[in-house]
XYZ file of C-alpha atoms in Angstrom:
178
model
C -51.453 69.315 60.125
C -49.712 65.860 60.920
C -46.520 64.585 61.182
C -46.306 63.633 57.585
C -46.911 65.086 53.935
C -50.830 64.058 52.910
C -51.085 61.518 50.523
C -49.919 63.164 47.073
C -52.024 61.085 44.840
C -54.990 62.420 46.594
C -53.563 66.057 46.890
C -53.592 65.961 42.906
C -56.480 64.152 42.851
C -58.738 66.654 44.675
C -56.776 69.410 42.982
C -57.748 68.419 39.517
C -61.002 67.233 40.337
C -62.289 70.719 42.741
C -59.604 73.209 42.057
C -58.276 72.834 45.897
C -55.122 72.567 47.150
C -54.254 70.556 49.672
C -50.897 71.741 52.013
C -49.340 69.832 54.877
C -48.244 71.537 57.441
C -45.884 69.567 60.206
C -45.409 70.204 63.895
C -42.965 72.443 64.097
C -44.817 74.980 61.573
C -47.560 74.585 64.431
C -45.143 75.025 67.209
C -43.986 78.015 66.124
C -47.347 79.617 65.334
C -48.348 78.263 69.210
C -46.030 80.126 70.777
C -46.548 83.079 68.847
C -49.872 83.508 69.400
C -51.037 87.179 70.447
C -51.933 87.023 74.087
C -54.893 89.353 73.726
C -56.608 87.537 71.463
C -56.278 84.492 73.089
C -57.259 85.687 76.422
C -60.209 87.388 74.812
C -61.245 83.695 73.260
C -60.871 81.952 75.977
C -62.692 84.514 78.577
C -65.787 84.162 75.502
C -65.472 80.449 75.755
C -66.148 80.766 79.326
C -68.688 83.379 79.728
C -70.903 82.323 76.773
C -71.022 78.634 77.994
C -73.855 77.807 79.999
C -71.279 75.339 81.759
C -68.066 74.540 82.016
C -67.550 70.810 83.366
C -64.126 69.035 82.939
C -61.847 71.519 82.111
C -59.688 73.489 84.350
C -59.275 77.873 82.576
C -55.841 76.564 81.573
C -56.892 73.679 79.295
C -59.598 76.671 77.688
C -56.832 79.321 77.518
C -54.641 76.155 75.965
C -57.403 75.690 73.231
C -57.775 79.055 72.492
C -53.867 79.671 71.770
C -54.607 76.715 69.498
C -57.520 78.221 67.853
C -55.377 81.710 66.911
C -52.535 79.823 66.227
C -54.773 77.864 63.420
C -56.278 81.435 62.694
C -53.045 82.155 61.949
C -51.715 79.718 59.947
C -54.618 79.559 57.673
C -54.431 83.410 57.578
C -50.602 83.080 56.151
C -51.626 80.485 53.583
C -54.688 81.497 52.636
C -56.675 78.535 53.420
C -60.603 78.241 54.604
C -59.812 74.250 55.864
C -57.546 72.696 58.966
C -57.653 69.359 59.707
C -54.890 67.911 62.184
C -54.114 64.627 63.881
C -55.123 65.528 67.310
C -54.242 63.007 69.809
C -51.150 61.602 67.010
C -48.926 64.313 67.340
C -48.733 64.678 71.309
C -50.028 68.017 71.569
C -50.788 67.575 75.673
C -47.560 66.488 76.281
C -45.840 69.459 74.636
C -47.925 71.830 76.598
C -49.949 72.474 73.781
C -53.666 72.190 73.640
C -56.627 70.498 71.336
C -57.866 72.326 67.943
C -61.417 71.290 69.371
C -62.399 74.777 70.159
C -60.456 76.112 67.277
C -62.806 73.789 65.053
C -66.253 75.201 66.405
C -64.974 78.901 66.138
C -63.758 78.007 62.212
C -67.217 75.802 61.357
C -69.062 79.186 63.291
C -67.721 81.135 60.480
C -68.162 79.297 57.271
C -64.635 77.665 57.452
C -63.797 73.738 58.063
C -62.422 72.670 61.283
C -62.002 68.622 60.992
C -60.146 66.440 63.737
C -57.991 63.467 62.851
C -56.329 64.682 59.645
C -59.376 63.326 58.208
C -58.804 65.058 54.275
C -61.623 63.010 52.647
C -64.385 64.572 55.743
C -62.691 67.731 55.372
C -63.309 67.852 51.563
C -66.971 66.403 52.036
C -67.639 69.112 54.792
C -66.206 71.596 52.416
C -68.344 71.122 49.424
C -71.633 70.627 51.437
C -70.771 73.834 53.672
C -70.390 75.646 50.051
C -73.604 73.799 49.054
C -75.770 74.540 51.422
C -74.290 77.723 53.449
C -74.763 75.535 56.775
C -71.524 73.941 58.445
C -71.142 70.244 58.574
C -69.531 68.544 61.491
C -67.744 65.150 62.086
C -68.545 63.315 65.031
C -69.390 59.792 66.350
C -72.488 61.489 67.902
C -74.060 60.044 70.802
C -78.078 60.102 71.133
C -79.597 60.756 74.423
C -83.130 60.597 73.814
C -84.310 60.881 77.406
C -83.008 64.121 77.733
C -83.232 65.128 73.790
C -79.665 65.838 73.726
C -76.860 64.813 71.046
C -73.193 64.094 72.956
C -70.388 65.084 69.899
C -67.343 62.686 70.459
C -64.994 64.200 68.277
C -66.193 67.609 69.537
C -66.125 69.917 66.198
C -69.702 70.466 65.806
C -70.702 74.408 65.339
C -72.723 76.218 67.666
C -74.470 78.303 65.074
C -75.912 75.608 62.552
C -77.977 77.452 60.924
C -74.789 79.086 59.575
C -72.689 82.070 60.063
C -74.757 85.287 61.793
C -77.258 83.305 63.102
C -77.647 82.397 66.629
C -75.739 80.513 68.715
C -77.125 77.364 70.278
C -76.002 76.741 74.187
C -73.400 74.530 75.093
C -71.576 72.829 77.938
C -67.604 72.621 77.423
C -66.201 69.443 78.608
């Protein structure tokens, strides 16, 4: 999801080489899937976001509510054509300042399940999560990570690491949303 097609040389390339197809989808395609968005379900996400986190820190319920519209929305879209991958220029495309909110939580929900949720319309670590995820059954995750050995933590930049590494079913390692 950007404001441009992906690169068609590497479309074909990947396509040829893995049997995957790449599709761009632009901003209004996401728009339109935003605001359609069943309420229910995105109320339900974001009232899990909220109760399952051990804490919430920055955001306000509207910024989680926001992210969860964007995670059906995504649902949604990759539901209508048939895809197991999203990646999306995040901050590029102005999401905040259409009202809209971040795939971030969107990502973790998708990498939770055995999909691909990359930030930064980043094809190349979308196609290199892809093929280990199928690999190994364990979701990948692409970050500039941050190591905080004092307190044995690991701080996710780019926020699209799973909570269940050990793959799909398994359990669910506590977080902080902020």
């Amino acid at each position: 999801v950007s404001q441009g097609a992906a690169d068609p040389k590497y479309c074909e390339a990947v396509r040829a080489r893995f049997g995957t197809e790449i599709r761009s989808i632009g901003l209004p395609e996401l728009e339109q899937a935003w605001k359609a968005a069943d309420e229910t379900a995105v109320t339900a996400d974001a009232e899990r976001w909220i109760r399952e986190a051990e804490k919430v820190v920055e955001p306000t319920r509207e910024e989680i509510v926001k992210g969860s519209r964007m995670s059906v929305a995504m649902q949604d879209l990759m539901a209508q054509h048939g895809a197991i991958a999203v990646t999306m220029n995040c901050l590029g495309m102005g999401l905040v300042d259409r009202g809209m909110g971040y795939p971030c939580l969107g990502f973790v929900r998708m990498n939770n399940a055995g999909q691909c949720g990359v930030c930064e319309a980043d094809l190349k670590s979308t196609m290199t999560q892809l093929i280990f995820q199928h690999l190994v059954g364990k979701p990948g995750f692409v970050t500039d990570p941050v190591f905080d050995y004092a307190t044995s933590a690991i701080i996710h930049a780019h926020r699209v690491a799973a909570t269940q590494m050990e793959g799909p079913g398994t359990a669910v390692s506590p977080y902080v949303i902020r």
